[in-house]
Amino acid sequence: MSETPAVSRRLLLGGAVATGALAAGMAAAAPTASAATDQAPRRRPGQKSMTGVPFGVHRTVRVGVIGLGNRGGGMVTGWAAVPGCTVTAVCDIRADRARRAADRLVSKGEPRPAEYGGSADSYARMLRRDDIDLVYVATPWEFHYEHGRAALLSGRHAVVELPIATELRQLWDLVDTSERTRRHLLLAENCSYGRNELAMLRMAHAGLFGDITNGHGGYLHDLRELLFSDTYYTDSWRRLWHTRSTASLYPMHGLAPIAAAMDINRGDRMTTLRATATAPKGLADYRERFVPRDHPSWKETYINGDLVTCLIETEKGRIIRAEHDVSSPRPYSRINTLAGSRGIVEDYAGPTPTGARVYLEPDHGGHTWRDFADYRKEFDHWLWRKVGDDAANNGGHGGMDYVLQWRTVQLMRAGLVPDIDVYDSAAWCAAVPLSAASLARNGLPVEIPDFTRGAWAGERPGLDSSPTDMPPVG
């Protein structure tokens, strides 16, 4: 019998995370013979895996957007710029945002999309349309599950911003709903399409690092000024998560590329997670120095640790360290470190054009780092070779936003299997509630569910895909 407790799929992540309620629930969770059943609930009759299931062929991909704040509003024109894609509807609870998004598309020469807004159920009205194939969700985190699930139930595929859900039971439900509706739901993990990350992935598959033993990824981004802005995060939704949850709130940007390079869910799987957290000092200190005393934030108490670290073990004995810190003064980094028996790559390591460095045997010696540039050129992913020139002109974050959008549309138009599926998405996002569970147990390890229900052991393609063309338009 395992000594590592399984976490019930009913475990919630919300206000209770910071209270004794979660701790009490975890204390009561003892290892049982039924743990595997609880971790991987039985499929309903007729429910089948979505592993390896291709999209149906779409001559044109028609996109409906839910959520038009900073992220959603910035991605709208990128969707419309992809060949064979059109934005047919936009929705935000604030109707003026839908209008402005429609205006931007018209200014780019695109057809004006239908506008929905003004109420919390506006998205449901939008989903009654018959001219939407793909729903892109970019609302605050607490609404991702509701909106993504509604998209699946309406018969559409869904691309959901990070995380796809914040509770373990929600993640399981999205997996089950995807399987029952035969529609794909995938995490909009743009960092998985980063140029350095994809080159690192291809180098790993080519054996340059030898046997992979460990990786280190993170989301280290000083967001303090934006978190206290009265306009950037609507209703301060992101800052408020730091008042009610003790968890790694957003580790996927660093975790996902490392997991892909290790072929997680494609020959290996993540098995246990343990979390640690530093004291919550950064936000209160920033408020003390820079925020006026009449600001609403002075009524808040910040409880989430500044640096939350997840130590994840895999079935093959590999270790992944995933970090999250948005409360401390520091330069931006996603870390992107991958190491094995024959070498290592470290991203965000210096002022070189790529920002990365490598040390690989037998090419290198003398305990001296080398520039990553030549390796990135040799192992540059075909997506960047094909789309790179357009990416910088049509999307943010160095172009990886557009690469994600272009590839998603291409997969749907060509009828291909998605690079990232609902199982990858659930596994990466499980770090959010599972870190809360581990922290409630003072850092003890908790089991990571196998969302694939055993399919993880088989090798299959993923982000390291074979070159294909975008089908011609018209």
Short mmCIF file of C-alpha atoms in Angstrom, two decimals, residues 83-427:
data_model
loop_
_atom_site.label_atom_id
_atom_site.label_comp_id
_atom_site.label_asym_id
_atom_site.label_seq_id
_atom_site.Cartn_x
_atom_site.Cartn_y
_atom_site.Cartn_z
CA PRO A 83 -4.90 32.00 -42.79
CA GLY A 84 -8.28 30.30 -42.90
CA CYS A 85 -9.43 31.63 -39.55
CA THR A 86 -12.09 34.21 -38.75
CA VAL A 87 -13.43 35.59 -35.49
CA THR A 88 -17.20 35.35 -35.69
CA ALA A 89 -18.18 36.38 -32.15
CA VAL A 90 -16.67 38.18 -29.17
CA CYS A 91 -17.96 38.25 -25.62
CA ASP A 92 -17.18 39.98 -22.36
CA ILE A 93 -19.30 40.72 -19.33
CA ARG A 94 -18.44 44.36 -20.08
CA ALA A 95 -20.18 45.09 -23.36
CA ASP A 96 -17.88 47.99 -24.20
CA ARG A 97 -14.94 45.60 -24.42
CA ALA A 98 -16.77 43.48 -26.98
CA ARG A 99 -17.47 46.59 -29.00
CA ARG A 100 -13.85 47.73 -28.89
CA ALA A 101 -12.63 44.26 -29.91
CA ALA A 102 -15.02 44.27 -32.85
CA ASP A 103 -13.81 47.75 -33.81
CA ARG A 104 -10.18 46.56 -33.80
CA LEU A 105 -10.99 43.69 -36.12
CA VAL A 106 -12.83 45.98 -38.52
CA SER A 107 -9.86 48.37 -38.48
CA LYS A 108 -7.71 45.41 -39.63
CA GLY A 109 -10.03 44.79 -42.57
CA GLU A 110 -11.78 41.82 -40.96
CA PRO A 111 -15.54 41.19 -40.92
CA ARG A 112 -17.24 42.58 -37.83
CA PRO A 113 -17.94 39.79 -35.32
CA ALA A 114 -21.17 39.49 -33.39
CA GLU A 115 -20.93 41.17 -29.98
CA TYR A 116 -22.12 39.74 -26.67
CA GLY A 117 -21.87 41.30 -23.24
CA GLY A 118 -23.57 43.04 -20.36
CA SER A 119 -24.29 40.04 -18.15
CA ALA A 120 -22.64 36.99 -16.62
CA ASP A 121 -24.51 34.66 -18.98
CA SER A 122 -23.62 36.51 -22.17
CA TYR A 123 -21.22 33.71 -23.11
CA ALA A 124 -24.07 31.18 -22.98
CA ARG A 125 -26.00 33.25 -25.50
CA MET A 126 -22.94 33.39 -27.74
CA LEU A 127 -22.58 29.60 -27.60
CA ARG A 128 -26.05 29.20 -29.11
CA ARG A 129 -24.69 30.42 -32.44
CA ASP A 130 -24.09 27.93 -35.21
CA ASP A 131 -21.04 29.65 -36.71
CA ILE A 132 -18.41 28.84 -34.06
CA ASP A 133 -15.96 25.92 -34.31
CA LEU A 134 -13.45 26.90 -31.63
CA VAL A 135 -13.97 28.81 -28.38
CA TYR A 136 -11.03 30.72 -26.93
CA VAL A 137 -11.40 31.42 -23.19
CA ALA A 138 -9.44 34.28 -21.61
CA THR A 139 -11.50 35.19 -18.55
CA PRO A 140 -10.12 35.32 -14.96
CA TRP A 141 -8.96 31.97 -13.61
CA GLU A 142 -12.03 31.25 -11.53
CA PHE A 143 -14.21 31.15 -14.66
CA HIS A 144 -12.04 28.96 -16.90
CA TYR A 145 -13.67 25.69 -15.89
CA GLU A 146 -17.20 26.98 -16.36
CA HIS A 147 -16.51 28.55 -19.74
CA GLY A 148 -14.36 25.72 -21.08
CA ARG A 149 -16.88 23.07 -20.05
CA ALA A 150 -19.75 25.05 -21.59
CA ALA A 151 -17.84 25.25 -24.86
CA LEU A 152 -17.40 21.47 -24.95
CA LEU A 153 -21.04 20.85 -24.12
CA SER A 154 -22.08 23.20 -26.92
CA GLY A 155 -20.20 20.96 -29.37
CA ARG A 156 -17.14 23.19 -29.85
CA HIS A 157 -13.46 22.64 -29.28
CA ALA A 158 -11.91 24.88 -26.65
CA VAL A 159 -8.58 26.61 -26.12
CA VAL A 160 -8.43 27.82 -22.51
CA GLU A 161 -5.91 30.17 -20.95
CA LEU A 162 -3.92 29.05 -17.92
CA PRO A 163 -5.08 27.20 -15.88
CA ILE A 164 -7.94 25.25 -17.46
CA ALA A 165 -9.34 24.79 -13.93
CA THR A 166 -8.26 25.41 -10.34
CA GLU A 167 -9.80 22.37 -8.62
CA LEU A 168 -8.95 18.71 -9.00
CA ARG A 169 -12.57 17.66 -9.45
CA GLN A 170 -12.91 20.27 -12.20
CA LEU A 171 -9.87 18.91 -14.02
CA TRP A 172 -11.34 15.41 -13.95
CA ASP A 173 -14.67 16.74 -15.16
CA LEU A 174 -13.06 18.51 -18.11
CA VAL A 175 -11.29 15.28 -19.06
CA ASP A 176 -14.55 13.35 -18.84
CA THR A 177 -16.53 16.04 -20.68
CA SER A 178 -13.98 16.10 -23.50
CA GLU A 179 -14.18 12.33 -23.80
CA ARG A 180 -17.99 12.28 -23.77
CA THR A 181 -18.46 15.15 -26.23
CA ARG A 182 -15.57 14.01 -28.48
CA ARG A 183 -14.34 17.59 -28.52
CA HIS A 184 -10.81 18.70 -27.70
CA LEU A 185 -9.94 21.05 -24.86
CA LEU A 186 -6.38 22.27 -24.65
CA LEU A 187 -4.40 24.65 -22.53
CA ALA A 188 -3.32 27.82 -24.34
CA GLU A 189 0.26 27.22 -23.20
CA ASN A 190 2.08 29.65 -25.45
CA CYS A 191 5.41 28.96 -23.74
CA SER A 192 5.31 25.41 -25.06
CA TYR A 193 5.66 27.04 -28.48
CA GLY A 194 8.57 29.30 -27.48
CA ARG A 195 11.53 29.12 -29.85
CA ASN A 196 14.07 28.11 -27.20
CA GLU A 197 11.66 25.66 -25.62
CA LEU A 198 10.92 23.85 -28.88
CA ALA A 199 14.62 23.68 -29.79
CA MET A 200 15.33 22.26 -26.32
CA LEU A 201 12.61 19.67 -26.88
CA ARG A 202 14.09 18.57 -30.21
CA MET A 203 17.59 18.41 -28.72
CA ALA A 204 16.27 16.17 -25.95
CA HIS A 205 14.65 13.85 -28.47
CA ALA A 206 17.88 13.77 -30.48
CA GLY A 207 19.71 12.53 -27.38
CA LEU A 208 22.02 15.50 -26.91
CA PHE A 209 21.45 15.55 -23.15
CA GLY A 210 21.85 11.77 -22.83
CA ASP A 211 19.41 10.23 -20.36
CA ILE A 212 17.27 13.09 -19.03
CA THR A 213 17.39 13.18 -15.23
CA ASN A 214 15.94 16.51 -14.19
CA GLY A 215 14.46 19.81 -15.30
CA HIS A 216 13.68 23.16 -13.78
CA GLY A 217 11.04 25.58 -15.00
CA GLY A 218 9.16 28.49 -13.56
CA TYR A 219 7.16 31.65 -13.84
CA LEU A 220 9.23 34.32 -12.14
CA HIS A 221 7.68 37.64 -13.07
CA ASP A 222 7.57 40.78 -10.96
CA LEU A 223 3.88 41.69 -11.27
CA ARG A 224 3.64 43.88 -8.17
CA GLU A 225 2.95 47.13 -10.01
CA LEU A 226 0.31 45.49 -12.20
CA LEU A 227 -1.26 43.63 -9.29
CA PHE A 228 -1.89 46.93 -7.51
CA SER A 229 -3.04 48.72 -10.65
CA ASP A 230 -6.70 49.78 -10.58
CA THR A 231 -7.10 49.12 -14.31
CA TYR A 232 -4.88 46.23 -15.42
CA TYR A 233 -6.56 43.25 -13.72
CA THR A 234 -10.29 43.90 -13.70
CA ASP A 235 -11.64 44.11 -10.15
CA SER A 236 -8.15 43.17 -8.92
CA TRP A 237 -8.99 39.52 -9.57
CA ARG A 238 -5.41 38.32 -9.75
CA ARG A 239 -4.24 40.08 -6.58
CA LEU A 240 -7.20 38.67 -4.68
CA TRP A 241 -5.99 35.13 -5.31
CA HIS A 242 -3.09 35.96 -3.01
CA THR A 243 -5.56 36.70 -0.20
CA ARG A 244 -7.47 33.43 -0.34
CA SER A 245 -5.21 30.67 -1.63
CA THR A 246 -1.93 29.13 -0.57
CA ALA A 247 -0.75 27.36 -3.71
CA SER A 248 1.45 27.56 -6.77
CA LEU A 249 -1.07 29.62 -8.69
CA TYR A 250 0.50 29.71 -12.15
CA PRO A 251 3.42 27.28 -12.61
CA MET A 252 2.48 25.96 -16.07
CA HIS A 253 4.68 28.29 -18.15
CA GLY A 254 7.77 26.66 -16.71
CA LEU A 255 6.39 23.19 -16.06
CA ALA A 256 4.86 22.47 -19.46
CA PRO A 257 8.01 22.78 -21.64
CA ILE A 258 10.01 20.61 -19.24
CA ALA A 259 7.23 18.02 -19.13
CA ALA A 260 7.12 17.96 -22.93
CA ALA A 261 10.88 17.43 -23.16
CA MET A 262 10.51 14.49 -20.75
CA ASP A 263 7.65 13.01 -22.80
CA ILE A 264 5.21 13.23 -19.91
CA ASN A 265 2.02 11.33 -20.91
CA ARG A 266 4.03 9.94 -23.84
CA GLY A 267 6.19 7.30 -22.14
CA ASP A 268 6.54 8.80 -18.67
CA ARG A 269 4.17 10.43 -16.21
CA MET A 270 4.29 12.67 -13.16
CA THR A 271 3.58 10.64 -10.03
CA THR A 272 4.04 12.75 -6.89
CA LEU A 273 4.27 16.41 -5.96
CA ARG A 274 5.49 18.12 -2.83
CA ALA A 275 5.43 21.88 -2.34
CA THR A 276 7.18 24.48 -0.24
CA ALA A 277 6.42 28.16 0.15
CA THR A 278 8.31 31.14 1.50
CA ALA A 279 6.64 33.68 3.74
CA PRO A 280 4.25 36.15 2.03
CA LYS A 281 6.32 39.33 2.27
CA GLY A 282 6.50 40.90 -1.20
CA LEU A 283 3.00 42.28 -1.77
CA ALA A 284 2.62 43.76 1.70
CA ASP A 285 6.06 45.36 1.47
CA TYR A 286 5.28 46.86 -1.94
CA ARG A 287 1.95 48.20 -0.63
CA GLU A 288 3.68 49.76 2.36
CA ARG A 289 6.11 51.65 0.13
CA PHE A 290 4.07 52.57 -2.93
CA VAL A 291 0.31 52.28 -2.38
CA PRO A 292 -1.74 55.15 -0.89
CA ARG A 293 -3.40 54.42 2.44
CA ASP A 294 -6.89 54.97 1.02
CA HIS A 295 -6.43 52.24 -1.57
CA PRO A 296 -8.81 49.24 -1.19
CA SER A 297 -5.86 46.85 -0.97
CA TRP A 298 -5.16 48.02 2.58
CA LYS A 299 -8.12 45.92 3.71
CA GLU A 300 -6.45 42.79 2.36
CA THR A 301 -4.17 40.22 4.00
CA TYR A 302 -1.78 38.36 1.71
CA ILE A 303 -1.29 34.71 2.60
CA ASN A 304 0.27 33.07 -0.45
CA GLY A 305 4.01 32.59 -0.28
CA ASP A 306 6.16 34.75 -2.53
CA LEU A 307 8.05 31.76 -3.95
CA VAL A 308 6.13 28.50 -4.18
CA THR A 309 8.19 25.53 -5.36
CA CYS A 310 6.81 22.21 -6.54
CA LEU A 311 9.12 19.19 -6.58
CA ILE A 312 7.63 16.63 -8.93
CA GLU A 313 8.76 13.04 -9.41
CA THR A 314 8.02 10.93 -12.48
CA GLU A 315 7.47 7.24 -13.05
CA LYS A 316 10.96 6.97 -14.58
CA GLY A 317 12.61 8.62 -11.59
CA ARG A 318 13.11 12.06 -13.08
CA ILE A 319 12.72 15.23 -11.05
CA ILE A 320 11.01 18.45 -12.14
CA ARG A 321 11.28 21.62 -10.08
CA ALA A 322 8.55 24.13 -10.93
CA GLU A 323 8.54 27.59 -9.34
CA HIS A 324 6.09 30.48 -9.14
CA ASP A 325 6.90 33.98 -7.90
CA VAL A 326 5.12 37.17 -8.96
CA SER A 327 5.60 39.06 -5.69
CA SER A 328 9.35 39.68 -5.57
CA PRO A 329 11.63 42.23 -7.27
CA ARG A 330 13.51 40.32 -9.96
CA PRO A 331 14.06 40.18 -13.73
CA TYR A 332 11.66 38.00 -15.69
CA SER A 333 12.56 34.32 -16.07
CA ARG A 334 10.95 31.01 -17.01
CA ILE A 335 14.22 29.21 -16.12
CA ASN A 336 13.95 26.47 -18.80
CA THR A 337 16.71 24.18 -17.56
CA LEU A 338 17.01 20.58 -18.76
CA ALA A 339 19.80 18.24 -17.69
CA GLY A 340 20.89 14.67 -18.34
CA SER A 341 23.81 12.29 -18.31
CA ARG A 342 25.60 14.12 -21.14
CA GLY A 343 24.82 17.79 -20.67
CA ILE A 344 22.60 20.66 -19.73
CA VAL A 345 20.85 23.72 -21.17
CA GLU A 346 20.00 26.80 -19.12
CA ASP A 347 17.77 29.57 -20.44
CA TYR A 348 17.55 33.15 -19.07
CA ALA A 349 21.23 32.89 -18.28
CA GLY A 350 22.83 35.91 -19.88
CA PRO A 351 22.93 38.66 -22.48
CA THR A 352 23.46 36.48 -25.58
CA PRO A 353 20.90 36.85 -28.40
CA THR A 354 19.12 33.64 -27.37
CA GLY A 355 19.54 34.26 -23.64
CA ALA A 356 20.53 30.61 -23.15
CA ARG A 357 23.70 28.61 -22.66
CA VAL A 358 24.66 24.94 -22.99
CA TYR A 359 27.28 22.46 -21.90
CA LEU A 360 27.25 19.19 -23.83
CA GLU A 361 29.63 16.27 -24.01
CA PRO A 362 31.58 15.47 -26.12
CA ASP A 363 31.30 18.88 -27.80
CA HIS A 364 32.33 20.90 -24.75
CA GLY A 365 34.87 20.71 -21.98
CA GLY A 366 36.87 22.79 -19.59
CA HIS A 367 33.86 23.50 -17.37
CA THR A 368 32.95 26.39 -19.66
CA TRP A 369 29.47 27.31 -20.86
CA ARG A 370 28.83 27.75 -24.58
CA ASP A 371 26.25 29.87 -26.39
CA PHE A 372 22.99 28.22 -27.35
CA ALA A 373 22.72 29.99 -30.73
CA ASP A 374 24.26 27.31 -32.97
CA TYR A 375 22.16 24.58 -31.38
CA ARG A 376 18.98 26.58 -31.68
CA LYS A 377 19.71 27.15 -35.34
CA GLU A 378 20.32 23.44 -35.94
CA PHE A 379 17.32 22.26 -33.92
CA ASP A 380 14.96 25.12 -34.70
CA HIS A 381 11.43 23.72 -34.83
CA TRP A 382 9.78 23.66 -38.24
CA LEU A 383 6.97 25.87 -36.94
CA TRP A 384 9.41 28.69 -36.29
CA ARG A 385 11.12 28.17 -39.63
CA LYS A 386 7.75 28.39 -41.35
CA VAL A 387 5.90 30.98 -39.25
CA GLY A 388 8.65 32.90 -37.49
CA ASP A 389 8.60 35.94 -39.78
CA ASP A 390 4.84 36.34 -39.32
CA ALA A 391 4.90 35.50 -35.61
CA ALA A 392 6.63 38.68 -34.48
CA ASN A 393 4.24 40.81 -36.52
CA ASN A 394 1.01 39.15 -35.37
CA GLY A 395 1.47 38.14 -31.76
CA GLY A 396 2.99 39.06 -28.44
CA HIS A 397 5.56 37.35 -26.21
CA GLY A 398 8.18 37.24 -28.93
CA GLY A 399 5.79 35.68 -31.43
CA MET A 400 4.93 32.49 -29.55
CA ASP A 401 1.32 33.64 -29.12
CA TYR A 402 0.86 33.63 -32.88
CA VAL A 403 2.69 30.33 -33.31
CA LEU A 404 0.20 28.79 -30.87
CA GLN A 405 -2.71 30.29 -32.77
CA TRP A 406 -1.37 29.38 -36.22
CA ARG A 407 -0.68 25.80 -35.19
CA THR A 408 -4.10 25.36 -33.57
CA VAL A 409 -5.85 26.56 -36.72
CA GLN A 410 -3.62 24.44 -38.93
CA LEU A 411 -4.37 21.33 -36.86
CA MET A 412 -8.10 21.95 -37.22
CA ARG A 413 -8.01 22.80 -40.92
CA ALA A 414 -5.83 19.79 -41.77
CA GLY A 415 -7.64 17.38 -39.45
CA LEU A 416 -4.58 16.50 -37.36
CA VAL A 417 -4.12 15.29 -33.78
CA PRO A 418 -3.51 18.20 -31.36
CA ASP A 419 0.01 18.72 -30.03
CA ILE A 420 -1.39 19.40 -26.54
CA ASP A 421 -4.45 17.45 -25.43
CA VAL A 422 -6.81 17.52 -22.48
CA TYR A 423 -4.62 15.04 -20.58
CA ASP A 424 -1.51 17.20 -20.91
CA SER A 425 -3.57 20.23 -19.93
CA ALA A 426 -5.02 18.57 -16.82
CA ALA A 427 -1.66 17.14 -15.71
#
